[in-house]
Amino acid sequence: MTAQRQPALRKTHPAEELPERPRRTEPPSPSLPPSTTAPVANEQSEGLTLTHNTRIRPSVKARLRRGVDKLRYETGDRTISEASITDKALEEYLDRHGL
């Protein structure tokens, strides 16, 4: 009499047997026709869309990181980031020069 055994070497990866992750369920957003959409004026809802490939001197980048760390520590505001400071600095520069 022979016992039923599983082979020692498997042809499939164990992760393949995991069930599929459930899909995210997001509330349906009201859809507007493309011709009636107005530009977004609120900064909070605008979001970040593009990456600007620019070169920054290492000394400026180090100052930026130290500044972010210091501001986060002093204010307790975790929303402060390199991107948020860069965004505000660019807006201030463009406003100052009338662009």
PDB file of N, CA and C in Angstrom:
ATOM      1  N   MET A   1       0.833  -1.157   0.000  1.00  0.00           N
ATOM      2  CA  MET A   1       0.000   0.000   0.000  1.00  0.00           C
ATOM      3  C   MET A   1       0.893   1.241   0.000  1.00  0.00           C
ATOM      4  N   THR A   2       0.593   2.203  -0.870  1.00  0.00           N
ATOM      5  CA  THR A   2       1.407   3.403  -0.964  1.00  0.00           C
ATOM      6  C   THR A   2       0.628   4.590  -0.401  1.00  0.00           C
ATOM      7  N   ALA A   3       1.360   5.470   0.257  1.00  0.00           N
ATOM      8  CA  ALA A   3       0.738   6.664   0.843  1.00  0.00           C
ATOM      9  C   ALA A   3       0.698   7.789  -0.191  1.00  0.00           C
ATOM     10  N   GLN A   4      -0.324   8.624  -0.103  1.00  0.00           N
ATOM     11  CA  GLN A   4      -0.428   9.780  -0.996  1.00  0.00           C
ATOM     12  C   GLN A   4       0.488  10.888  -0.475  1.00  0.00           C
ATOM     13  N   ARG A   5       1.420  11.316  -1.303  1.00  0.00           N
ATOM     14  CA  ARG A   5       2.359  12.366  -0.915  1.00  0.00           C
ATOM     15  C   ARG A   5       2.327  13.496  -1.934  1.00  0.00           C
ATOM     16  N   GLN A   6       2.685  14.691  -1.423  1.00  0.00           N
ATOM     17  CA  GLN A   6       2.868  15.809  -2.331  1.00  0.00           C
ATOM     18  C   GLN A   6       4.329  15.817  -2.768  1.00  0.00           C
ATOM     19  N   PRO A   7       4.590  16.244  -3.995  1.00  0.00           N
ATOM     20  CA  PRO A   7       5.982  16.290  -4.444  1.00  0.00           C
ATOM     21  C   PRO A   7       6.784  17.286  -3.610  1.00  0.00           C
ATOM     22  N   ALA A   8       8.043  17.004  -3.407  1.00  0.00           N
ATOM     23  CA  ALA A   8       8.909  17.880  -2.622  1.00  0.00           C
ATOM     24  C   ALA A   8       9.155  19.198  -3.349  1.00  0.00           C
ATOM     25  N   LEU A   9       9.292  19.168  -4.653  1.00  0.00           N
ATOM     26  CA  LEU A   9       9.502  20.373  -5.440  1.00  0.00           C
ATOM     27  C   LEU A   9       8.178  20.775  -6.082  1.00  0.00           C
ATOM     28  N   ARG A  10       7.818  22.037  -5.863  1.00  0.00           N
ATOM     29  CA  ARG A  10       6.562  22.526  -6.419  1.00  0.00           C
ATOM     30  C   ARG A  10       6.827  23.324  -7.688  1.00  0.00           C
ATOM     31  N   LYS A  11       5.916  23.245  -8.620  1.00  0.00           N
ATOM     32  CA  LYS A  11       6.045  23.975  -9.870  1.00  0.00           C
ATOM     33  C   LYS A  11       5.477  25.389  -9.756  1.00  0.00           C
ATOM     34  N   THR A  12       4.649  25.648  -8.776  1.00  0.00           N
ATOM     35  CA  THR A  12       4.046  26.969  -8.621  1.00  0.00           C
ATOM     36  C   THR A  12       4.612  27.645  -7.386  1.00  0.00           C
ATOM     37  N   HIS A  13       4.611  28.940  -7.419  1.00  0.00           N
ATOM     38  CA  HIS A  13       5.066  29.734  -6.278  1.00  0.00           C
ATOM     39  C   HIS A  13       3.945  29.799  -5.238  1.00  0.00           C
ATOM     40  N   PRO A  14       4.272  29.753  -3.952  1.00  0.00           N
ATOM     41  CA  PRO A  14       3.216  29.803  -2.925  1.00  0.00           C
ATOM     42  C   PRO A  14       2.349  31.057  -2.999  1.00  0.00           C
ATOM     43  N   ALA A  15       2.893  32.163  -3.499  1.00  0.00           N
ATOM     44  CA  ALA A  15       2.118  33.392  -3.590  1.00  0.00           C
ATOM     45  C   ALA A  15       1.008  33.277  -4.631  1.00  0.00           C
ATOM     46  N   GLU A  16       1.132  32.363  -5.561  1.00  0.00           N
ATOM     47  CA  GLU A  16       0.101  32.193  -6.570  1.00  0.00           C
ATOM     48  C   GLU A  16      -1.184  31.621  -5.980  1.00  0.00           C
ATOM     49  N   GLU A  17      -1.105  31.011  -4.809  1.00  0.00           N
ATOM     50  CA  GLU A  17      -2.279  30.426  -4.178  1.00  0.00           C
ATOM     51  C   GLU A  17      -3.041  31.429  -3.320  1.00  0.00           C
ATOM     52  N   LEU A  18      -2.488  32.625  -3.137  1.00  0.00           N
ATOM     53  CA  LEU A  18      -3.176  33.639  -2.342  1.00  0.00           C
ATOM     54  C   LEU A  18      -4.399  34.147  -3.092  1.00  0.00           C
ATOM     55  N   PRO A  19      -5.472  34.464  -2.364  1.00  0.00           N
ATOM     56  CA  PRO A  19      -6.645  35.014  -3.057  1.00  0.00           C
ATOM     57  C   PRO A  19      -6.361  36.426  -3.542  1.00  0.00           C
ATOM     58  N   GLU A  20      -7.128  36.856  -4.517  1.00  0.00           N
ATOM     59  CA  GLU A  20      -6.966  38.198  -5.072  1.00  0.00           C
ATOM     60  C   GLU A  20      -7.323  39.240  -4.025  1.00  0.00           C
ATOM     61  N   ARG A  21      -6.622  40.352  -4.056  1.00  0.00           N
ATOM     62  CA  ARG A  21      -6.899  41.457  -3.147  1.00  0.00           C
ATOM     63  C   ARG A  21      -8.225  42.097  -3.554  1.00  0.00           C
ATOM     64  N   PRO A  22      -9.083  42.407  -2.577  1.00  0.00           N
ATOM     65  CA  PRO A  22     -10.360  43.034  -2.951  1.00  0.00           C
ATOM     66  C   PRO A  22     -10.128  44.403  -3.574  1.00  0.00           C
ATOM     67  N   ARG A  23     -10.970  44.763  -4.517  1.00  0.00           N
ATOM     68  CA  ARG A  23     -10.858  46.040  -5.203  1.00  0.00           C
ATOM     69  C   ARG A  23     -11.260  47.164  -4.276  1.00  0.00           C
ATOM     70  N   ARG A  24     -10.657  48.343  -4.487  1.00  0.00           N
ATOM     71  CA  ARG A  24     -11.038  49.513  -3.719  1.00  0.00           C
ATOM     72  C   ARG A  24     -12.423  49.962  -4.159  1.00  0.00           C
ATOM     73  N   THR A  25     -13.218  50.334  -3.190  1.00  0.00           N
ATOM     74  CA  THR A  25     -14.528  50.870  -3.518  1.00  0.00           C
ATOM     75  C   THR A  25     -14.519  52.346  -3.184  1.00  0.00           C
ATOM     76  N   GLU A  26     -14.500  53.160  -4.205  1.00  0.00           N
ATOM     77  CA  GLU A  26     -14.500  54.603  -4.022  1.00  0.00           C
ATOM     78  C   GLU A  26     -15.893  55.118  -4.332  1.00  0.00           C
ATOM     79  N   PRO A  27     -16.339  56.118  -3.586  1.00  0.00           N
ATOM     80  CA  PRO A  27     -17.663  56.653  -3.878  1.00  0.00           C
ATOM     81  C   PRO A  27     -17.680  57.263  -5.273  1.00  0.00           C
ATOM     82  N   PRO A  28     -18.763  57.061  -5.999  1.00  0.00           N
ATOM     83  CA  PRO A  28     -18.810  57.621  -7.359  1.00  0.00           C
ATOM     84  C   PRO A  28     -18.795  59.141  -7.303  1.00  0.00           C
ATOM     85  N   SER A  29     -17.927  59.716  -8.112  1.00  0.00           N
ATOM     86  CA  SER A  29     -17.840  61.166  -8.147  1.00  0.00           C
ATOM     87  C   SER A  29     -18.763  61.684  -9.239  1.00  0.00           C
ATOM     88  N   PRO A  30     -19.358  62.834  -9.006  1.00  0.00           N
ATOM     89  CA  PRO A  30     -20.226  63.384 -10.049  1.00  0.00           C
ATOM     90  C   PRO A  30     -19.388  63.760 -11.260  1.00  0.00           C
ATOM     91  N   SER A  31     -19.762  63.251 -12.398  1.00  0.00           N
ATOM     92  CA  SER A  31     -18.980  63.526 -13.607  1.00  0.00           C
ATOM     93  C   SER A  31     -19.578  64.721 -14.344  1.00  0.00           C
ATOM     94  N   LEU A  32     -18.723  65.629 -14.709  1.00  0.00           N
ATOM     95  CA  LEU A  32     -19.125  66.798 -15.466  1.00  0.00           C
ATOM     96  C   LEU A  32     -18.639  66.640 -16.901  1.00  0.00           C
ATOM     97  N   PRO A  33     -19.356  67.171 -17.852  1.00  0.00           N
ATOM     98  CA  PRO A  33     -18.844  67.122 -19.220  1.00  0.00           C
ATOM     99  C   PRO A  33     -17.530  67.894 -19.306  1.00  0.00           C
ATOM    100  N   PRO A  34     -16.580  67.464 -20.132  1.00  0.00           N
ATOM    101  CA  PRO A  34     -15.282  68.123 -20.205  1.00  0.00           C
ATOM    102  C   PRO A  34     -15.363  69.598 -20.580  1.00  0.00           C
ATOM    103  N   SER A  35     -16.377  69.996 -21.296  1.00  0.00           N
ATOM    104  CA  SER A  35     -16.454  71.387 -21.737  1.00  0.00           C
ATOM    105  C   SER A  35     -16.851  72.335 -20.610  1.00  0.00           C
ATOM    106  N   THR A  36     -17.455  71.807 -19.543  1.00  0.00           N
ATOM    107  CA  THR A  36     -17.916  72.677 -18.470  1.00  0.00           C
ATOM    108  C   THR A  36     -16.998  72.685 -17.263  1.00  0.00           C
ATOM    109  N   THR A  37     -15.900  71.960 -17.311  1.00  0.00           N
ATOM    110  CA  THR A  37     -15.008  71.950 -16.164  1.00  0.00           C
ATOM    111  C   THR A  37     -14.189  73.223 -16.143  1.00  0.00           C
ATOM    112  N   ALA A  38     -14.157  73.854 -14.978  1.00  0.00           N
ATOM    113  CA  ALA A  38     -13.393  75.090 -14.802  1.00  0.00           C
ATOM    114  C   ALA A  38     -12.057  74.761 -14.171  1.00  0.00           C
ATOM    115  N   PRO A  39     -11.038  75.603 -14.351  1.00  0.00           N
ATOM    116  CA  PRO A  39      -9.765  75.354 -13.690  1.00  0.00           C
ATOM    117  C   PRO A  39      -9.939  75.404 -12.181  1.00  0.00           C
ATOM    118  N   VAL A  40      -9.196  74.563 -11.503  1.00  0.00           N
ATOM    119  CA  VAL A  40      -9.311  74.468 -10.055  1.00  0.00           C
ATOM    120  C   VAL A  40      -8.546  75.616  -9.420  1.00  0.00           C
ATOM    121  N   ALA A  41      -9.220  76.361  -8.535  1.00  0.00           N
ATOM    122  CA  ALA A  41      -8.579  77.495  -7.893  1.00  0.00           C
ATOM    123  C   ALA A  41      -8.078  77.138  -6.505  1.00  0.00           C
ATOM    124  N   ASN A  42      -8.593  76.084  -5.927  1.00  0.00           N
ATOM    125  CA  ASN A  42      -8.210  75.718  -4.576  1.00  0.00           C
ATOM    126  C   ASN A  42      -6.927  74.892  -4.601  1.00  0.00           C
ATOM    127  N   GLU A  43      -5.929  75.303  -3.839  1.00  0.00           N
ATOM    128  CA  GLU A  43      -4.639  74.608  -3.830  1.00  0.00           C
ATOM    129  C   GLU A  43      -4.766  73.219  -3.230  1.00  0.00           C
ATOM    130  N   GLN A  44      -5.632  73.041  -2.240  1.00  0.00           N
ATOM    131  CA  GLN A  44      -5.749  71.762  -1.563  1.00  0.00           C
ATOM    132  C   GLN A  44      -6.252  70.670  -2.501  1.00  0.00           C
ATOM    133  N   SER A  45      -7.158  70.991  -3.407  1.00  0.00           N
ATOM    134  CA  SER A  45      -7.725  69.978  -4.280  1.00  0.00           C
ATOM    135  C   SER A  45      -6.956  69.837  -5.590  1.00  0.00           C
ATOM    136  N   GLU A  46      -5.979  70.692  -5.818  1.00  0.00           N
ATOM    137  CA  GLU A  46      -5.264  70.654  -7.085  1.00  0.00           C
ATOM    138  C   GLU A  46      -4.390  69.415  -7.192  1.00  0.00           C
ATOM    139  N   GLY A  47      -3.631  69.097  -6.172  1.00  0.00           N
ATOM    140  CA  GLY A  47      -2.788  67.914  -6.183  1.00  0.00           C
ATOM    141  C   GLY A  47      -1.522  68.113  -6.993  1.00  0.00           C
ATOM    142  N   LEU A  48      -0.594  67.190  -6.847  1.00  0.00           N
ATOM    143  CA  LEU A  48       0.673  67.229  -7.570  1.00  0.00           C
ATOM    144  C   LEU A  48       0.567  66.281  -8.752  1.00  0.00           C
ATOM    145  N   THR A  49       0.942  66.771  -9.918  1.00  0.00           N
ATOM    146  CA  THR A  49       0.791  65.943 -11.099  1.00  0.00           C
ATOM    147  C   THR A  49       2.089  65.671 -11.840  1.00  0.00           C
ATOM    148  N   LEU A  50       3.014  66.608 -11.821  1.00  0.00           N
ATOM    149  CA  LEU A  50       4.224  66.440 -12.620  1.00  0.00           C
ATOM    150  C   LEU A  50       5.468  66.466 -11.751  1.00  0.00           C
ATOM    151  N   THR A  51       6.494  65.800 -12.221  1.00  0.00           N
ATOM    152  CA  THR A  51       7.794  65.873 -11.582  1.00  0.00           C
ATOM    153  C   THR A  51       8.660  66.791 -12.409  1.00  0.00           C
ATOM    154  N   HIS A  52       9.274  67.762 -11.757  1.00  0.00           N
ATOM    155  CA  HIS A  52      10.162  68.674 -12.458  1.00  0.00           C
ATOM    156  C   HIS A  52      11.579  68.159 -12.295  1.00  0.00           C
ATOM    157  N   ASN A  53      12.155  67.736 -13.374  1.00  0.00           N
ATOM    158  CA  ASN A  53      13.521  67.235 -13.339  1.00  0.00           C
ATOM    159  C   ASN A  53      14.472  68.413 -13.387  1.00  0.00           C
ATOM    160  N   THR A  54      14.860  68.888 -12.217  1.00  0.00           N
ATOM    161  CA  THR A  54      15.774  70.013 -12.121  1.00  0.00           C
ATOM    162  C   THR A  54      16.968  69.596 -11.292  1.00  0.00           C
ATOM    163  N   ARG A  55      18.050  70.292 -11.509  1.00  0.00           N
ATOM    164  CA  ARG A  55      19.260  70.016 -10.741  1.00  0.00           C
ATOM    165  C   ARG A  55      19.368  71.036  -9.623  1.00  0.00           C
ATOM    166  N   ILE A  56      19.616  70.536  -8.436  1.00  0.00           N
ATOM    167  CA  ILE A  56      19.763  71.386  -7.262  1.00  0.00           C
ATOM    168  C   ILE A  56      21.132  71.094  -6.664  1.00  0.00           C
ATOM    169  N   ARG A  57      21.818  72.162  -6.296  1.00  0.00           N
ATOM    170  CA  ARG A  57      23.131  71.974  -5.686  1.00  0.00           C
ATOM    171  C   ARG A  57      22.989  71.156  -4.406  1.00  0.00           C
ATOM    172  N   PRO A  58      23.957  70.282  -4.125  1.00  0.00           N
ATOM    173  CA  PRO A  58      23.880  69.460  -2.918  1.00  0.00           C
ATOM    174  C   PRO A  58      23.774  70.281  -1.635  1.00  0.00           C
ATOM    175  N   SER A  59      24.422  71.441  -1.598  1.00  0.00           N
ATOM    176  CA  SER A  59      24.347  72.267  -0.391  1.00  0.00           C
ATOM    177  C   SER A  59      22.937  72.816  -0.183  1.00  0.00           C
ATOM    178  N   VAL A  60      22.254  73.182  -1.270  1.00  0.00           N
ATOM    179  CA  VAL A  60      20.883  73.682  -1.160  1.00  0.00           C
ATOM    180  C   VAL A  60      19.949  72.548  -0.762  1.00  0.00           C
ATOM    181  N   LYS A  61      20.149  71.376  -1.328  1.00  0.00           N
ATOM    182  CA  LYS A  61      19.325  70.211  -0.989  1.00  0.00           C
ATOM    183  C   LYS A  61      19.495  69.849   0.483  1.00  0.00           C
ATOM    184  N   ALA A  62      20.726  69.920   0.985  1.00  0.00           N
ATOM    185  CA  ALA A  62      20.977  69.622   2.400  1.00  0.00           C
ATOM    186  C   ALA A  62      20.300  70.656   3.293  1.00  0.00           C
ATOM    187  N   ARG A  63      20.366  71.938   2.900  1.00  0.00           N
ATOM    188  CA  ARG A  63      19.681  72.991   3.663  1.00  0.00           C
ATOM    189  C   ARG A  63      18.180  72.766   3.679  1.00  0.00           C
ATOM    190  N   LEU A  64      17.637  72.359   2.539  1.00  0.00           N
ATOM    191  CA  LEU A  64      16.208  72.091   2.446  1.00  0.00           C
ATOM    192  C   LEU A  64      15.811  70.966   3.390  1.00  0.00           C
ATOM    193  N   ARG A  65      16.568  69.883   3.397  1.00  0.00           N
ATOM    194  CA  ARG A  65      16.265  68.756   4.285  1.00  0.00           C
ATOM    195  C   ARG A  65      16.356  69.153   5.752  1.00  0.00           C
ATOM    196  N   ARG A  66      17.402  69.914   6.098  1.00  0.00           N
ATOM    197  CA  ARG A  66      17.524  70.368   7.489  1.00  0.00           C
ATOM    198  C   ARG A  66      16.365  71.282   7.865  1.00  0.00           C
ATOM    199  N   GLY A  67      15.969  72.162   6.932  1.00  0.00           N
ATOM    200  CA  GLY A  67      14.855  73.059   7.187  1.00  0.00           C
ATOM    201  C   GLY A  67      13.546  72.316   7.378  1.00  0.00           C
ATOM    202  N   VAL A  68      13.306  71.300   6.557  1.00  0.00           N
ATOM    203  CA  VAL A  68      12.091  70.495   6.689  1.00  0.00           C
ATOM    204  C   VAL A  68      12.078  69.792   8.036  1.00  0.00           C
ATOM    205  N   ASP A  69      13.202  69.193   8.415  1.00  0.00           N
ATOM    206  CA  ASP A  69      13.274  68.501   9.701  1.00  0.00           C
ATOM    207  C   ASP A  69      13.031  69.467  10.862  1.00  0.00           C
ATOM    208  N   LYS A  70      13.647  70.645  10.795  1.00  0.00           N
ATOM    209  CA  LYS A  70      13.498  71.625  11.865  1.00  0.00           C
ATOM    210  C   LYS A  70      12.058  72.118  11.971  1.00  0.00           C
ATOM    211  N   LEU A  71      11.438  72.448  10.815  1.00  0.00           N
ATOM    212  CA  LEU A  71      10.057  72.926  10.835  1.00  0.00           C
ATOM    213  C   LEU A  71       9.096  71.852  11.334  1.00  0.00           C
ATOM    214  N   ARG A  72       9.305  70.616  10.931  1.00  0.00           N
ATOM    215  CA  ARG A  72       8.453  69.528  11.415  1.00  0.00           C
ATOM    216  C   ARG A  72       8.589  69.366  12.928  1.00  0.00           C
ATOM    217  N   TYR A  73       9.819  69.463  13.422  1.00  0.00           N
ATOM    218  CA  TYR A  73      10.062  69.300  14.850  1.00  0.00           C
ATOM    219  C   TYR A  73       9.449  70.448  15.642  1.00  0.00           C
ATOM    220  N   GLU A  74       9.663  71.675  15.182  1.00  0.00           N
ATOM    221  CA  GLU A  74       9.197  72.843  15.930  1.00  0.00           C
ATOM    222  C   GLU A  74       7.686  73.009  15.884  1.00  0.00           C
ATOM    223  N   THR A  75       7.067  72.720  14.746  1.00  0.00           N
ATOM    224  CA  THR A  75       5.633  72.954  14.612  1.00  0.00           C
ATOM    225  C   THR A  75       4.800  71.701  14.861  1.00  0.00           C
ATOM    226  N   GLY A  76       5.402  70.535  14.709  1.00  0.00           N
ATOM    227  CA  GLY A  76       4.643  69.289  14.837  1.00  0.00           C
ATOM    228  C   GLY A  76       3.769  69.020  13.628  1.00  0.00           C
ATOM    229  N   ASP A  77       3.940  69.785  12.569  1.00  0.00           N
ATOM    230  CA  ASP A  77       3.141  69.646  11.353  1.00  0.00           C
ATOM    231  C   ASP A  77       3.814  68.653  10.420  1.00  0.00           C
ATOM    232  N   ARG A  78       3.226  67.468  10.256  1.00  0.00           N
ATOM    233  CA  ARG A  78       3.825  66.427   9.418  1.00  0.00           C
ATOM    234  C   ARG A  78       3.533  66.633   7.930  1.00  0.00           C
ATOM    235  N   THR A  79       2.737  67.655   7.591  1.00  0.00           N
ATOM    236  CA  THR A  79       2.459  67.899   6.176  1.00  0.00           C
ATOM    237  C   THR A  79       3.580  68.687   5.515  1.00  0.00           C
ATOM    238  N   ILE A  80       4.499  69.222   6.307  1.00  0.00           N
ATOM    239  CA  ILE A  80       5.629  69.956   5.740  1.00  0.00           C
ATOM    240  C   ILE A  80       6.562  68.950   5.084  1.00  0.00           C
ATOM    241  N   SER A  81       6.910  69.220   3.825  1.00  0.00           N
ATOM    242  CA  SER A  81       7.797  68.317   3.093  1.00  0.00           C
ATOM    243  C   SER A  81       8.674  69.134   2.158  1.00  0.00           C
ATOM    244  N   GLU A  82       9.637  68.477   1.560  1.00  0.00           N
ATOM    245  CA  GLU A  82      10.490  69.142   0.581  1.00  0.00           C
ATOM    246  C   GLU A  82       9.644  69.661  -0.572  1.00  0.00           C
ATOM    247  N   ALA A  83       8.661  68.875  -0.994  1.00  0.00           N
ATOM    248  CA  ALA A  83       7.810  69.278  -2.108  1.00  0.00           C
ATOM    249  C   ALA A  83       6.959  70.495  -1.750  1.00  0.00           C
ATOM    250  N   SER A  84       6.408  70.517  -0.528  1.00  0.00           N
ATOM    251  CA  SER A  84       5.548  71.646  -0.162  1.00  0.00           C
ATOM    252  C   SER A  84       6.349  72.939  -0.051  1.00  0.00           C
ATOM    253  N   ILE A  85       7.553  72.862   0.481  1.00  0.00           N
ATOM    254  CA  ILE A  85       8.385  74.062   0.591  1.00  0.00           C
ATOM    255  C   ILE A  85       8.818  74.524  -0.797  1.00  0.00           C
ATOM    256  N   THR A  86       9.199  73.594  -1.655  1.00  0.00           N
ATOM    257  CA  THR A  86       9.603  73.942  -3.014  1.00  0.00           C
ATOM    258  C   THR A  86       8.441  74.580  -3.765  1.00  0.00           C
ATOM    259  N   ASP A  87       7.245  74.025  -3.600  1.00  0.00           N
ATOM    260  CA  ASP A  87       6.056  74.558  -4.258  1.00  0.00           C
ATOM    261  C   ASP A  87       5.780  75.991  -3.812  1.00  0.00           C
ATOM    262  N   LYS A  88       5.835  76.227  -2.509  1.00  0.00           N
ATOM    263  CA  LYS A  88       5.588  77.578  -1.991  1.00  0.00           C
ATOM    264  C   LYS A  88       6.670  78.553  -2.428  1.00  0.00           C
ATOM    265  N   ALA A  89       7.920  78.101  -2.476  1.00  0.00           N
ATOM    266  CA  ALA A  89       9.010  78.980  -2.905  1.00  0.00           C
ATOM    267  C   ALA A  89       8.856  79.362  -4.371  1.00  0.00           C
ATOM    268  N   LEU A  90       8.455  78.408  -5.205  1.00  0.00           N
ATOM    269  CA  LEU A  90       8.242  78.711  -6.625  1.00  0.00           C
ATOM    270  C   LEU A  90       7.082  79.681  -6.814  1.00  0.00           C
ATOM    271  N   GLU A  91       5.994  79.484  -6.064  1.00  0.00           N
ATOM    272  CA  GLU A  91       4.858  80.404  -6.156  1.00  0.00           C
ATOM    273  C   GLU A  91       5.262  81.813  -5.735  1.00  0.00           C
ATOM    274  N   GLU A  92       6.015  81.918  -4.630  1.00  0.00           N
ATOM    275  CA  GLU A  92       6.455  83.227  -4.145  1.00  0.00           C
ATOM    276  C   GLU A  92       7.345  83.910  -5.171  1.00  0.00           C
ATOM    277  N   TYR A  93       8.259  83.162  -5.781  1.00  0.00           N
ATOM    278  CA  TYR A  93       9.162  83.719  -6.783  1.00  0.00           C
ATOM    279  C   TYR A  93       8.379  84.215  -7.994  1.00  0.00           C
ATOM    280  N   LEU A  94       7.453  83.410  -8.478  1.00  0.00           N
ATOM    281  CA  LEU A  94       6.677  83.797  -9.653  1.00  0.00           C
ATOM    282  C   LEU A  94       5.780  85.006  -9.355  1.00  0.00           C
ATOM    283  N   ASP A  95       5.191  85.045  -8.165  1.00  0.00           N
ATOM    284  CA  ASP A  95       4.363  86.190  -7.789  1.00  0.00           C
ATOM    285  C   ASP A  95       5.208  87.469  -7.693  1.00  0.00           C
ATOM    286  N   ARG A  96       6.391  87.337  -7.116  1.00  0.00           N
ATOM    287  CA  ARG A  96       7.265  88.495  -6.950  1.00  0.00           C
ATOM    288  C   ARG A  96       7.693  89.078  -8.290  1.00  0.00           C
ATOM    289  N   HIS A  97       7.878  88.207  -9.279  1.00  0.00           N
ATOM    290  CA  HIS A  97       8.313  88.657 -10.607  1.00  0.00           C
ATOM    291  C   HIS A  97       7.150  88.865 -11.562  1.00  0.00           C
ATOM    292  N   GLY A  98       5.922  88.766 -11.074  1.00  0.00           N
ATOM    293  CA  GLY A  98       4.750  89.046 -11.892  1.00  0.00           C
ATOM    294  C   GLY A  98       4.493  88.044 -12.993  1.00  0.00           C
ATOM    295  N   LEU A  99       4.834  86.803 -12.765  1.00  0.00           N
ATOM    296  CA  LEU A  99       4.621  85.765 -13.787  1.00  0.00           C
ATOM    297  C   LEU A  99       3.441  84.905 -13.435  1.00  0.00           C
TER     298      LEU A  99
END
